[in-house]
Coordinates of C-alpha atoms and ligand atoms in Angstrom, one line a residue:
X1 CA 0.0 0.0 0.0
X2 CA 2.0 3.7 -1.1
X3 CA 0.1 6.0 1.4
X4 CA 1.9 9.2 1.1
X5 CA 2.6 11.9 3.9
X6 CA -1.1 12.7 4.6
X7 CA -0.6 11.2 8.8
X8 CA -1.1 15.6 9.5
X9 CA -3.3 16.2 6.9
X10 CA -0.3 17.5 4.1
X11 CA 0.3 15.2 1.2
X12 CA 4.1 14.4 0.4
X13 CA 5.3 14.7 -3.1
X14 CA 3.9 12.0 -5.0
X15 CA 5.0 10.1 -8.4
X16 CA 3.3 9.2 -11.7
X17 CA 0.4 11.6 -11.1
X18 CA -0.3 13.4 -14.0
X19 CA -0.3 16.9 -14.7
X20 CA -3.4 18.5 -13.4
X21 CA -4.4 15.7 -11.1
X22 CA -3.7 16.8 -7.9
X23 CA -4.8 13.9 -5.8
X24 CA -4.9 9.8 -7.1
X25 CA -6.0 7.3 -5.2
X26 CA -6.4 3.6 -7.0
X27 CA -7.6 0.3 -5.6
X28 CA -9.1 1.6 -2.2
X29 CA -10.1 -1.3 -0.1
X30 CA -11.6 -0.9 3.3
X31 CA -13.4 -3.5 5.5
X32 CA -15.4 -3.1 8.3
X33 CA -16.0 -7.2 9.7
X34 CA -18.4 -8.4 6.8
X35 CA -18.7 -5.2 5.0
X36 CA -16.7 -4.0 2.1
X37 CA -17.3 -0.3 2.7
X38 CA -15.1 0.1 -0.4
X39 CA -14.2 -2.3 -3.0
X40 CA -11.5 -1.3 -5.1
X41 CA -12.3 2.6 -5.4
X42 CA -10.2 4.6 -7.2
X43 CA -11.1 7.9 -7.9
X44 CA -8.1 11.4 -9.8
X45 CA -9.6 15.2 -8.5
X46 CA -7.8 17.7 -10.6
X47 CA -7.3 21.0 -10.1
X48 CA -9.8 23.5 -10.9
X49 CA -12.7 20.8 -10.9
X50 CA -15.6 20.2 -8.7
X51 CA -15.6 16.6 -8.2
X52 CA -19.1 15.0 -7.6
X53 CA -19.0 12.1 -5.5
X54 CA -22.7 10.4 -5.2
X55 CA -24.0 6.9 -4.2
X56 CA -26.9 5.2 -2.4
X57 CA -27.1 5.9 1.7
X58 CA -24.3 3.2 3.0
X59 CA -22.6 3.5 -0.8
X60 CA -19.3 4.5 1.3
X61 CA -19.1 8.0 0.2
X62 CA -18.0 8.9 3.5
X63 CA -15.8 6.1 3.8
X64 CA -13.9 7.3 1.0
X65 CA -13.9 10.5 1.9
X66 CA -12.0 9.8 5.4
X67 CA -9.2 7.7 3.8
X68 CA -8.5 10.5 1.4
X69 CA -8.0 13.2 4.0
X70 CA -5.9 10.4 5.8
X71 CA -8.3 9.9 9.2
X72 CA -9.2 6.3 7.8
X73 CA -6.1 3.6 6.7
X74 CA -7.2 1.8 3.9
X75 CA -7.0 -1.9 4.1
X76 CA -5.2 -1.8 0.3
X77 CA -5.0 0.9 -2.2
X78 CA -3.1 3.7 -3.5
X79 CA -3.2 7.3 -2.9
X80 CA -1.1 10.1 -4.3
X81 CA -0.6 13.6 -4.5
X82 CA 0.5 16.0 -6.9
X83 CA 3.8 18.4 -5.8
X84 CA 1.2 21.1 -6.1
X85 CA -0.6 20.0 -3.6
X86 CA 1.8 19.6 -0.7
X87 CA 1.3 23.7 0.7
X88 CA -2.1 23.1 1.6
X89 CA -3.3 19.5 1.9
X90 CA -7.1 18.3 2.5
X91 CA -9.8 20.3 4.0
X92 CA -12.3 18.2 5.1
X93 CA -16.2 19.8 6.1
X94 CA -17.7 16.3 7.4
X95 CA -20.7 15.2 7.2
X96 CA -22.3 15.3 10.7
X97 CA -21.5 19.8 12.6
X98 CA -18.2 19.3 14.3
X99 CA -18.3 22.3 15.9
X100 CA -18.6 23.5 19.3
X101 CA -22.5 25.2 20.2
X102 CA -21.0 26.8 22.8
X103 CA -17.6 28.5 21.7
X104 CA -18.0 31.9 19.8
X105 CA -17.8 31.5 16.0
X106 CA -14.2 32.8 16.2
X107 CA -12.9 29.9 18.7
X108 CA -14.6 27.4 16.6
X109 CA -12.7 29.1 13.3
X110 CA -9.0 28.6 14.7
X111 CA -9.6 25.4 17.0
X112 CA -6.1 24.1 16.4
X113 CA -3.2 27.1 15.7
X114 CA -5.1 30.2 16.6
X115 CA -2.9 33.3 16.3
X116 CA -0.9 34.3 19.5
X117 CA 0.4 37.6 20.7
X118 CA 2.7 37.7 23.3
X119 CA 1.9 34.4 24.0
X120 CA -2.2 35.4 24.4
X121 CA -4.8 34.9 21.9
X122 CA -4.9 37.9 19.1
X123 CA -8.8 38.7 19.1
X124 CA -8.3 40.9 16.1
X125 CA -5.7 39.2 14.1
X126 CA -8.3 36.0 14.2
X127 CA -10.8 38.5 13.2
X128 CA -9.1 40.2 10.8
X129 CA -8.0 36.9 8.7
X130 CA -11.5 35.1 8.8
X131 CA -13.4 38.6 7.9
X132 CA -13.2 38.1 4.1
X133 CA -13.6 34.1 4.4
X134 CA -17.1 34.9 6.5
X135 CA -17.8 37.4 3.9
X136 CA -17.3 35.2 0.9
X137 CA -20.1 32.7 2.3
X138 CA -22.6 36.0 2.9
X139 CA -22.0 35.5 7.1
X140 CA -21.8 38.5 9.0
X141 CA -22.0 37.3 12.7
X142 CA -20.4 39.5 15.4
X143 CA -17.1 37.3 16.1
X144 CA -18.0 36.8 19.6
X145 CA -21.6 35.0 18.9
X146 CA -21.7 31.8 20.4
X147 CA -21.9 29.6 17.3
X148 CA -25.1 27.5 19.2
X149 CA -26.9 30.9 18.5
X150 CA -27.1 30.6 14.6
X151 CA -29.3 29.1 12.7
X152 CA -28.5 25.5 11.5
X153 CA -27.9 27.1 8.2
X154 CA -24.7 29.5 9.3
X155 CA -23.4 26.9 11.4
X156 CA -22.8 24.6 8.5
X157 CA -21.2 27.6 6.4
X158 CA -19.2 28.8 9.5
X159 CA -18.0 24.8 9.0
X160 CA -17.2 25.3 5.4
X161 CA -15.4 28.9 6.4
X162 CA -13.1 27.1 9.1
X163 CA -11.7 24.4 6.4
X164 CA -11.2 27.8 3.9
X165 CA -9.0 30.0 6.4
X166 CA -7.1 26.3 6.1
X167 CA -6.4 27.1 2.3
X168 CA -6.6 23.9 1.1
X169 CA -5.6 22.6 -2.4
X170 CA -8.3 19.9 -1.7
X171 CA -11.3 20.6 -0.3
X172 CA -14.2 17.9 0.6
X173 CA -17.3 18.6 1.3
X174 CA -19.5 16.0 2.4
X175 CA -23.1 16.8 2.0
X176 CA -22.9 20.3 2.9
X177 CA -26.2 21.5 1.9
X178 CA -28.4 19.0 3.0
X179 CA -29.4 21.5 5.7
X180 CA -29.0 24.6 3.6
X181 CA -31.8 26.7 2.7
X182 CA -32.0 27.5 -1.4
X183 CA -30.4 30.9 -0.9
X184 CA -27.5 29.4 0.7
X185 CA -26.8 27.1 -1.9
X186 CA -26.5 29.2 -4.3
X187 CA -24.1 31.3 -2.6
X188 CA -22.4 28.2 -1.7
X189 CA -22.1 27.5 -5.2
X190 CA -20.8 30.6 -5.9
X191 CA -18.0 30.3 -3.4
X192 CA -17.1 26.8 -5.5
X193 CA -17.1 28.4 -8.7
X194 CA -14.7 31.1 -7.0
X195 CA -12.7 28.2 -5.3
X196 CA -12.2 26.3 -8.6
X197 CA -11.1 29.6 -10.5
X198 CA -8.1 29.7 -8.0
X199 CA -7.3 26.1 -8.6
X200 CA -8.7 24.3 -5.9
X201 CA -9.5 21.1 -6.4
X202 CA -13.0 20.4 -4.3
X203 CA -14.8 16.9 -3.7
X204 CA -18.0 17.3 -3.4
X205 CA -20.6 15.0 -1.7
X206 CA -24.7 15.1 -1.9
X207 CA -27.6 13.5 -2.6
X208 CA -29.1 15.9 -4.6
X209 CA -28.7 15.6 -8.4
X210 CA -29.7 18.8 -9.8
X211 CA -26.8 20.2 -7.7
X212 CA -24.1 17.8 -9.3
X213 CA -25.6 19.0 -12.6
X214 CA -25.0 23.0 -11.9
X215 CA -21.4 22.8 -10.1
X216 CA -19.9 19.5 -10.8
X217 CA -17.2 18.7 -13.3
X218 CA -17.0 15.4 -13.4
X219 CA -18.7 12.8 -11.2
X220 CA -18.2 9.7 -9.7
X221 CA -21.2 7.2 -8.3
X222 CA -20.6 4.1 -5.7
X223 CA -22.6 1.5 -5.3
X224 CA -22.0 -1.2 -2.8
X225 CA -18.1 0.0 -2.4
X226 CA -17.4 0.5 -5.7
X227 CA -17.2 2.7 -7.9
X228 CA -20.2 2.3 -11.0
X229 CA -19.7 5.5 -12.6
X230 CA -16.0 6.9 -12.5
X231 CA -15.3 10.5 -13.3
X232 CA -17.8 11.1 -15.7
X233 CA -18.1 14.5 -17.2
X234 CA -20.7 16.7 -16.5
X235 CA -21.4 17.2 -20.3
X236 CA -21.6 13.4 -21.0
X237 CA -24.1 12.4 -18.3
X238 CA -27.8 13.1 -16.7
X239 CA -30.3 12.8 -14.2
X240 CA -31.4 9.3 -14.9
X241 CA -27.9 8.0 -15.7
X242 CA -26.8 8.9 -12.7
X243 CA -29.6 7.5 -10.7
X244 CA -29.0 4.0 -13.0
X245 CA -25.7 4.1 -11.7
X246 CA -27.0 4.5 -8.0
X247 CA -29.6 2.4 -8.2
X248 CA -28.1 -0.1 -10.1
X249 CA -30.6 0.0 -13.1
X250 CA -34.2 -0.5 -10.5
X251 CA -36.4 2.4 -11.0
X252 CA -37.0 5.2 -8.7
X253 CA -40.5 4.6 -7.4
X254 CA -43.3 7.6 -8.1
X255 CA -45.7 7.5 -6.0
X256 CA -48.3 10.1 -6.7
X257 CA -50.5 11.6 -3.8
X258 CA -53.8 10.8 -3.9
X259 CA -55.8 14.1 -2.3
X260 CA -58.2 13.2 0.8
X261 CA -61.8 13.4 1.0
X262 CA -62.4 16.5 2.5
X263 CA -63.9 17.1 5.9
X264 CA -62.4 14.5 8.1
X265 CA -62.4 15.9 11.4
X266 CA -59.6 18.5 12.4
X267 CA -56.5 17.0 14.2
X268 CA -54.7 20.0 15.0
X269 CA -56.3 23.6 15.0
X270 CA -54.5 26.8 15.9
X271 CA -56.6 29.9 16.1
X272 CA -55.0 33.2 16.7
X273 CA -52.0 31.9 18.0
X274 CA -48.7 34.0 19.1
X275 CA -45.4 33.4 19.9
X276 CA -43.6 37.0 20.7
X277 CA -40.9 37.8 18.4
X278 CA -42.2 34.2 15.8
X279 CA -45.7 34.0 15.1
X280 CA -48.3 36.6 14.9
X281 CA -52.0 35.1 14.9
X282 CA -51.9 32.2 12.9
X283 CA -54.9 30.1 12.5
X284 CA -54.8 26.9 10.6
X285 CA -56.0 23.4 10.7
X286 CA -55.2 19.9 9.7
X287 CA -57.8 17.3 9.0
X288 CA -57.6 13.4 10.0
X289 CA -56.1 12.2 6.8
X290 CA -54.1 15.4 5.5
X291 CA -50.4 15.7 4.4
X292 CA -50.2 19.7 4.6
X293 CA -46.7 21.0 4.6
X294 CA -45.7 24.5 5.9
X295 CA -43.4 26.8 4.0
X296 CA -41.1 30.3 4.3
X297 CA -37.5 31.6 3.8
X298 CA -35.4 31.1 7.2
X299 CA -36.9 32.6 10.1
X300 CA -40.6 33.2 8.8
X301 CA -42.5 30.9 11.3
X302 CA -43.2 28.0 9.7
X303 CA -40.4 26.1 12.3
X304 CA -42.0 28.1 15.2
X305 CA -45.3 26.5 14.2
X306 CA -44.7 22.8 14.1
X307 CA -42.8 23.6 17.5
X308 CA -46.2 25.1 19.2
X309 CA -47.9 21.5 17.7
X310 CA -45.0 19.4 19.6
X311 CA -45.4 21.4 22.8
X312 CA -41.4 22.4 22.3
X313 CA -42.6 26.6 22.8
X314 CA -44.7 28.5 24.6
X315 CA -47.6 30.9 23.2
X316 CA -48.2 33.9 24.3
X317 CA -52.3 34.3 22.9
X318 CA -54.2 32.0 20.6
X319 CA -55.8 28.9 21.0
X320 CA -54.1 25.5 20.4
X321 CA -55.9 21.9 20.4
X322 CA -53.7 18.6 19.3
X323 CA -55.6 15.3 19.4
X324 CA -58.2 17.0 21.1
X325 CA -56.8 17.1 24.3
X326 CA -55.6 20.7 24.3
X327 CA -51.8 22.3 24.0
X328 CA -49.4 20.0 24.9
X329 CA -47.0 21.7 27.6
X330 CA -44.0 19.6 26.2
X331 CA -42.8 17.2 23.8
X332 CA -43.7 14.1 26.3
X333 CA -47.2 15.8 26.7
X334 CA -47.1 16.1 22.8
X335 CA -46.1 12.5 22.3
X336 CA -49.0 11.0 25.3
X337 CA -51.4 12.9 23.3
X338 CA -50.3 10.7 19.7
X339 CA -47.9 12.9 18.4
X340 CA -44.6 11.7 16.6
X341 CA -41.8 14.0 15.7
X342 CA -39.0 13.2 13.5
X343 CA -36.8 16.4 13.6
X344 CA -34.2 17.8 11.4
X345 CA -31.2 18.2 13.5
X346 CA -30.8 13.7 14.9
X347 CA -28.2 14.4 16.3
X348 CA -29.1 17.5 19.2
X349 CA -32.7 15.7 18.7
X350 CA -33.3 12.7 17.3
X351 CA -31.1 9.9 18.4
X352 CA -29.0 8.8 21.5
X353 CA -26.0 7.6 19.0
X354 CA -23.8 6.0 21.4
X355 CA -27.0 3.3 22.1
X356 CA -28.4 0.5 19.8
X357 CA -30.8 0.8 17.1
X358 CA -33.7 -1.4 19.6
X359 CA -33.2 1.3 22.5
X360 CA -33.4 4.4 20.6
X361 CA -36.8 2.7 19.1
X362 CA -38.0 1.5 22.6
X363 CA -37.9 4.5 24.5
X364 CA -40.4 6.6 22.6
X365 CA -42.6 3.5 21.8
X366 CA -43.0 2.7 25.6
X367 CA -44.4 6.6 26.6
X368 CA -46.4 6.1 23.3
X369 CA -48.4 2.7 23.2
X370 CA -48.1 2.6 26.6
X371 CA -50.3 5.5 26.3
X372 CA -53.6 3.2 26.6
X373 CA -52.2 3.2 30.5
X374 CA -50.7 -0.5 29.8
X375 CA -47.0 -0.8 29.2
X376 CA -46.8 -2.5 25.8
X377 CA -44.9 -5.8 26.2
X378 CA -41.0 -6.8 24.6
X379 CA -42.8 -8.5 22.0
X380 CA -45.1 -5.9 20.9
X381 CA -42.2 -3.5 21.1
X382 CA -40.5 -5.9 19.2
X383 CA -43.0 -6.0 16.6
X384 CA -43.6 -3.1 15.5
X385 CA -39.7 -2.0 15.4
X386 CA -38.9 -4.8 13.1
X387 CA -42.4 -4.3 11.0
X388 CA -41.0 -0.5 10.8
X389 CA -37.5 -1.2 10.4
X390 CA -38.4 -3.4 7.6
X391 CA -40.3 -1.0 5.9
X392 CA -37.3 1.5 5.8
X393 CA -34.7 -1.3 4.8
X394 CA -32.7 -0.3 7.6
X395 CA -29.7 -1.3 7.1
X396 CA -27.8 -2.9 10.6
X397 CA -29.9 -4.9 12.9
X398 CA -31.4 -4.1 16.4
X399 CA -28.3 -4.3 18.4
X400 CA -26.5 -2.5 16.2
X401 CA -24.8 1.0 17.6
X402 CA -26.7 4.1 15.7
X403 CA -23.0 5.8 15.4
X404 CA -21.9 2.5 13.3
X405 CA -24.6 3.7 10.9
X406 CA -24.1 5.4 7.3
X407 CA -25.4 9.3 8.1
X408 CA -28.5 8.3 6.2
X409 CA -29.5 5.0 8.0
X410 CA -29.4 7.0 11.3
X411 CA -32.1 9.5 9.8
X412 CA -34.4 6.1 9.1
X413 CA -33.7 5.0 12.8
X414 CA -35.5 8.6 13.6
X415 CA -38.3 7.6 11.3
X416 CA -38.7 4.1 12.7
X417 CA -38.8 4.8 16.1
X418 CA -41.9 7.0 16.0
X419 CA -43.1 5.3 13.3
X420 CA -43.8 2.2 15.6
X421 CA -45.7 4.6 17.7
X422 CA -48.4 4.5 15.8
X423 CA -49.1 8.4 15.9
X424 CA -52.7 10.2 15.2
X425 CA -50.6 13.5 14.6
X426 CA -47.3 13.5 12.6
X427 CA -44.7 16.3 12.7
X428 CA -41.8 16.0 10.0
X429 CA -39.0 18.7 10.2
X430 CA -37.0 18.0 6.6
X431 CA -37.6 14.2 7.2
X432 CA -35.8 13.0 4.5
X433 CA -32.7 15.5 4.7
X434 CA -29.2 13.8 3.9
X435 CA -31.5 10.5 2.9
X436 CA -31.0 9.3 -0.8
X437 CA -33.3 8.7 -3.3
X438 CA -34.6 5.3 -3.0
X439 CA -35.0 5.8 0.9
X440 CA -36.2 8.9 0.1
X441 CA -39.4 7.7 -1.9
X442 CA -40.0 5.0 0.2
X443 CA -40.5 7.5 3.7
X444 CA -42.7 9.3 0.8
X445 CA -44.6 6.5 0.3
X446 CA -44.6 5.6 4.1
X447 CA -45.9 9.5 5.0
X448 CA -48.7 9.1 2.5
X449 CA -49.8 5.4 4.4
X450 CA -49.8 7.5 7.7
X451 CA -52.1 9.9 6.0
X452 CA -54.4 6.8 4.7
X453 CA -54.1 5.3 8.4
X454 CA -56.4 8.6 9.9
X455 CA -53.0 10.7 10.9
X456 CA -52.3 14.6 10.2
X457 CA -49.2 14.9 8.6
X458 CA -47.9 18.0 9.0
X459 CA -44.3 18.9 7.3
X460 CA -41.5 20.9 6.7
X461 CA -38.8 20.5 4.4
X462 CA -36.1 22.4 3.1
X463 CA -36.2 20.6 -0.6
X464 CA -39.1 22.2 -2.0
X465 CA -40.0 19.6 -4.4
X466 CA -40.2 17.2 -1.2
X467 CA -43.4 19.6 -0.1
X468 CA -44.8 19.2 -3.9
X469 CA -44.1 15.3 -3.5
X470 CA -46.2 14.7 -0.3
X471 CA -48.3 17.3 0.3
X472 CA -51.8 17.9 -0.2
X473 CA -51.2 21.7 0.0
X474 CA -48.5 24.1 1.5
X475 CA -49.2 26.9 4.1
X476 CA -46.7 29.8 3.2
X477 CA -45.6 31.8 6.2
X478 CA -44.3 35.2 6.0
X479 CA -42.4 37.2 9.1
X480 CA -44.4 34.6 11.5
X481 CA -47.9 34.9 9.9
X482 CA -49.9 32.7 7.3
X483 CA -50.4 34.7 4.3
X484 CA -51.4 32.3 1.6
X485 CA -51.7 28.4 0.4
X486 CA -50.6 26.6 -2.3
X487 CA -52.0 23.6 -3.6
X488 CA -53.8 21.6 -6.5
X489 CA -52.0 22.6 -9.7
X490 CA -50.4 25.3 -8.3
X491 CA -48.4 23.1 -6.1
X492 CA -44.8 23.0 -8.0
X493 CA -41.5 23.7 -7.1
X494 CA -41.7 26.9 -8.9
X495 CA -45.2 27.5 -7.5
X496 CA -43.8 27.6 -4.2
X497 CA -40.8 29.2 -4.7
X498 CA -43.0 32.2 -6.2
X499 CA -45.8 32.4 -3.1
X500 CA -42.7 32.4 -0.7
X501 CA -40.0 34.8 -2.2
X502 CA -42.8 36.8 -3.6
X503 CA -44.1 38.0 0.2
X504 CA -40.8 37.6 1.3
X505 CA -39.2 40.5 0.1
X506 CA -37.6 43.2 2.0
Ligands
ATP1 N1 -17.1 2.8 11.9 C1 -17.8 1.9 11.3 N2 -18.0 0.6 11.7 C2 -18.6 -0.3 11.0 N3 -19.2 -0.1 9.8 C3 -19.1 1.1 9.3 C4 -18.4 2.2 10.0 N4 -18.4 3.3 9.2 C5 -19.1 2.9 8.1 N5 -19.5 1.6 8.2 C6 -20.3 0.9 7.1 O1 -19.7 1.1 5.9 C7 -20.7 1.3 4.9 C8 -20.4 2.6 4.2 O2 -20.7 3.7 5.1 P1 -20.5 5.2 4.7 O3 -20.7 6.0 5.9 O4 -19.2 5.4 4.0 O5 -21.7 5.5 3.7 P2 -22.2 6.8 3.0 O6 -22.1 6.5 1.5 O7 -21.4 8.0 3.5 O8 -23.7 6.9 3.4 P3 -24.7 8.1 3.8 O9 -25.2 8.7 2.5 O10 -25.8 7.5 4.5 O11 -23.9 9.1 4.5 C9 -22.0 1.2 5.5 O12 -22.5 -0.1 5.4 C10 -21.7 1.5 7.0 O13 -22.6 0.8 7.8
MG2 MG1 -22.0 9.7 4.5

């Protein structure tokens, strides 16, 4: 195995890589017990070239992406570097925030060499150097903010800012949108196009095609650990080749919505309701049997809303009735009164990761079914895990550890575990985020059976085309009020798009 320099993250000159390529690796094998995360991968970023790297959830995208920047030995395999590339070695923005909630934004930009003066920290020479790299990315947070105080969104570009002040020749980026609202990704694909104009060659890893189709170069598809697509160029490929290559030739299942009877009776009802400083008198309802999503630019209400519904905020006027038995007062009085709530952010919410797959699903299921007053027994638990688990072809069995998981199979394990809960009220935040295709329209599928079963689906996404998939119609928020609906015909991606930037203009 040649495994060059890269132990502190700076590759070593390297032979027989050809001009332009600044990184080769060849023949990348890595095993974890019976798995063959990767198979023989071998994958050549040149400079100047957004690299796509895409693949099924568990493909070994991220696998990959950790023996490159040299975190992960391969078991066998090559990997070089061009001379070029030895000043500034492999950024790496991971998958999962590695940042710290409660340092300011500058700590978390200079965690390892911050600059010194006289032996103390230089506030302003920090500030100074990460000023223009902030500015690039559109962030304009006062240095000192505690980073836990941004929105999801900034945190995962303050992430991306902190691997630029590295200035890397080789930046990765693995699935750095997924929680980015459409604004931000086009800024952030503006910072790539500026990045590859200086030579930079970038990795880049998502799930979401049309992406790979504005900013990629060339890409490269796994499937199973090995590569079934390898550095394709933009020009020569599409959409559906690319999912061929993912899929491995299955069609993508379409399942389209079929719209409720009307007038089933209302499962949640808000009249009037505020939250100081995040909703201003919204009124709305959802109907046994409804998928109805709820839609605005960052910060409009529509995340303040779905909070009030899982008793995680307080209102200051307005009405609220969940289930009929009133407004729940927390998430466990949400959840007693047949609520499930599959969140955005797993890890801060969704999932105890150090514990198995069975406990995360058990202790939700036990407040829920044991909501009847009777604890539900092992085997019912039991039950209706693996009936879920099934469902989502989660991958890794009960006792398996949730942080073994691929980033996407931890999402399902948030999906099965209030799935098995049998809820009469159902609150998605982005449910599918980071989640790839197939998964993706299977939970599709799986939302619209809810809906079928007599449960309220109420959702949020940050993919529009997600709310056009599974929604009957969209509720469009607008500096915290309701101030229009979309649905029928109307409901597109473009549809959308125009009812919320159109009231959400300065
Ligand atoms: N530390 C580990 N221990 C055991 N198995 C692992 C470990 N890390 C990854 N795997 C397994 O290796 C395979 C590839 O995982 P990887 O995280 O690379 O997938 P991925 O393509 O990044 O998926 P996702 O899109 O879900 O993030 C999966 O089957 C996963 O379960
Ligand atoms: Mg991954």
């Amino acid at each position: 195995m040649t495994y060059d320099g890269v132990a502190d993250g700076r590759p070593a000159d390297g032979d027989g890589v050809a001009r332009g390529d600044l990184l080769v690796a060849e023949g990348l094998v890595k095993a974890y017990g019976g798995v063959r995360a990767l198979d023989g991968v071998g994958i050549r970023l040149r400079a100047g070239e957004v690299h796509a790297l895409v693949g099924e959830n568990g493909a070994g995208k991220s696998t990959l992406v950790r023996v490159l920047s040299g975190t992960l030995a391969p078991d066998e395999g090559s990997l070089r570097f061009a001379r070029e590339a030895r000043a500034g070695g492999i950024a790496v923005v991971s998958q999962e925030l590695s940042l710290f909630p409660d340092l300011s934004v500058r700590e978390n930009l200079f965690p390892h060499h911050p600059p010194r003066r006289f032996g103390l920290l230089d506030r302003g020479a920090m500030d100074r150097a990460a000023r223009p790299v902030l500015a690039e990315l559109g962030l304009d947070p006062a240095p000192g903010t505690l980073l836990g105080e941004l929105p999801l969104a900034e945190q995962q570009l303050t992430e991306i800012a902190r691997a630029l002040l590295r200035r890397p020749s080789v930046l990765v980026l693995d699935e750095p949108t997924s929680a980015l609202p459409a604004a931000a990704v086009d800024r952030l694909e503006g910072v790539l196009r500026t990045l590859t104009g200086r030579g930079i060659a970038i990795l880049y890893v998502t799930h979401f095609l049309a992406e790979v189709m504005r900013v990629a170069h060339r890409v490269t598809v796994l499937r199973d650990g090995r590569v079934t697509l390898a550095g394709a160029r933009r020009e020569d490929v599409g959409v559906p080749d690319l999912v061929t290559a993912m899929l491995g030739g299955a069609p993508p299942r379409q399942v389209p919505r079929t719209p409720v009877a009307a007038g089933g009776p209302a499962a949640v009802e808000l009249s009037g309701v505020c939250v100081p400083g995040r909703l201003a008198d919204v009124s709305l309802a959802v109907r046994a049997g409804e998928v109805v999503g709820v839609a605005g630019l960052q910060g409009a209400g529509h995340a303040a809303a779905l909070e009030v519904v899982c008793g995680r905020t307080d209102v200051s006027a307005g009405r609220v009735d969940v289930a009929g038995r009133g407004r729940p007062r927390s998430l466990r009085d949400a959840v007693r009164a047949g609520v499930a709530f599959v969140p955005s952010d797993r890890k801060r919410h969704g999932l105890m990761t150090d514990r198995t797959v069975w406990e995360n699903a058990t202790a939700v299921s036990r407040l829920a079914l044991g909501r009847g007053g009777l604890l539900p027994s092992r085997a019912e638990l039991a039950g209706s895990i693996q009936n879920v688990t099934a469902r989502l072809r989660l991958r890794g069995g009960p006792y398996d550890v949730v942080n073994r998981l691929s980033g996407g199979n931890q999402q399902k394990v948030v999906f099965a575990k209030w799935l098995a809960t049998d809820p009469r009220v159902v609150v998605l935040d982005d449910p599918t985020r980071g989640v790839d295709v197939g998964v993706r329209s299977e939970m599709h599928r799986i939302i619209g059976e809810l809906a079928a079963g007599g449960a309220a689906v109420l959702v949020a996404s940050t993919d529009p085309a997600e709310l056009t998939e599974v929604c009957d119609r969209v509720l469009v928020f607008v500096r915290g009020r309701v101030v229009g609906e979309v649905g029928g015909t109307e409901l597109t991606e473009h549809g959308l798009a125009v009812a919320i930037q159109a009231e959400g203009g300065p």
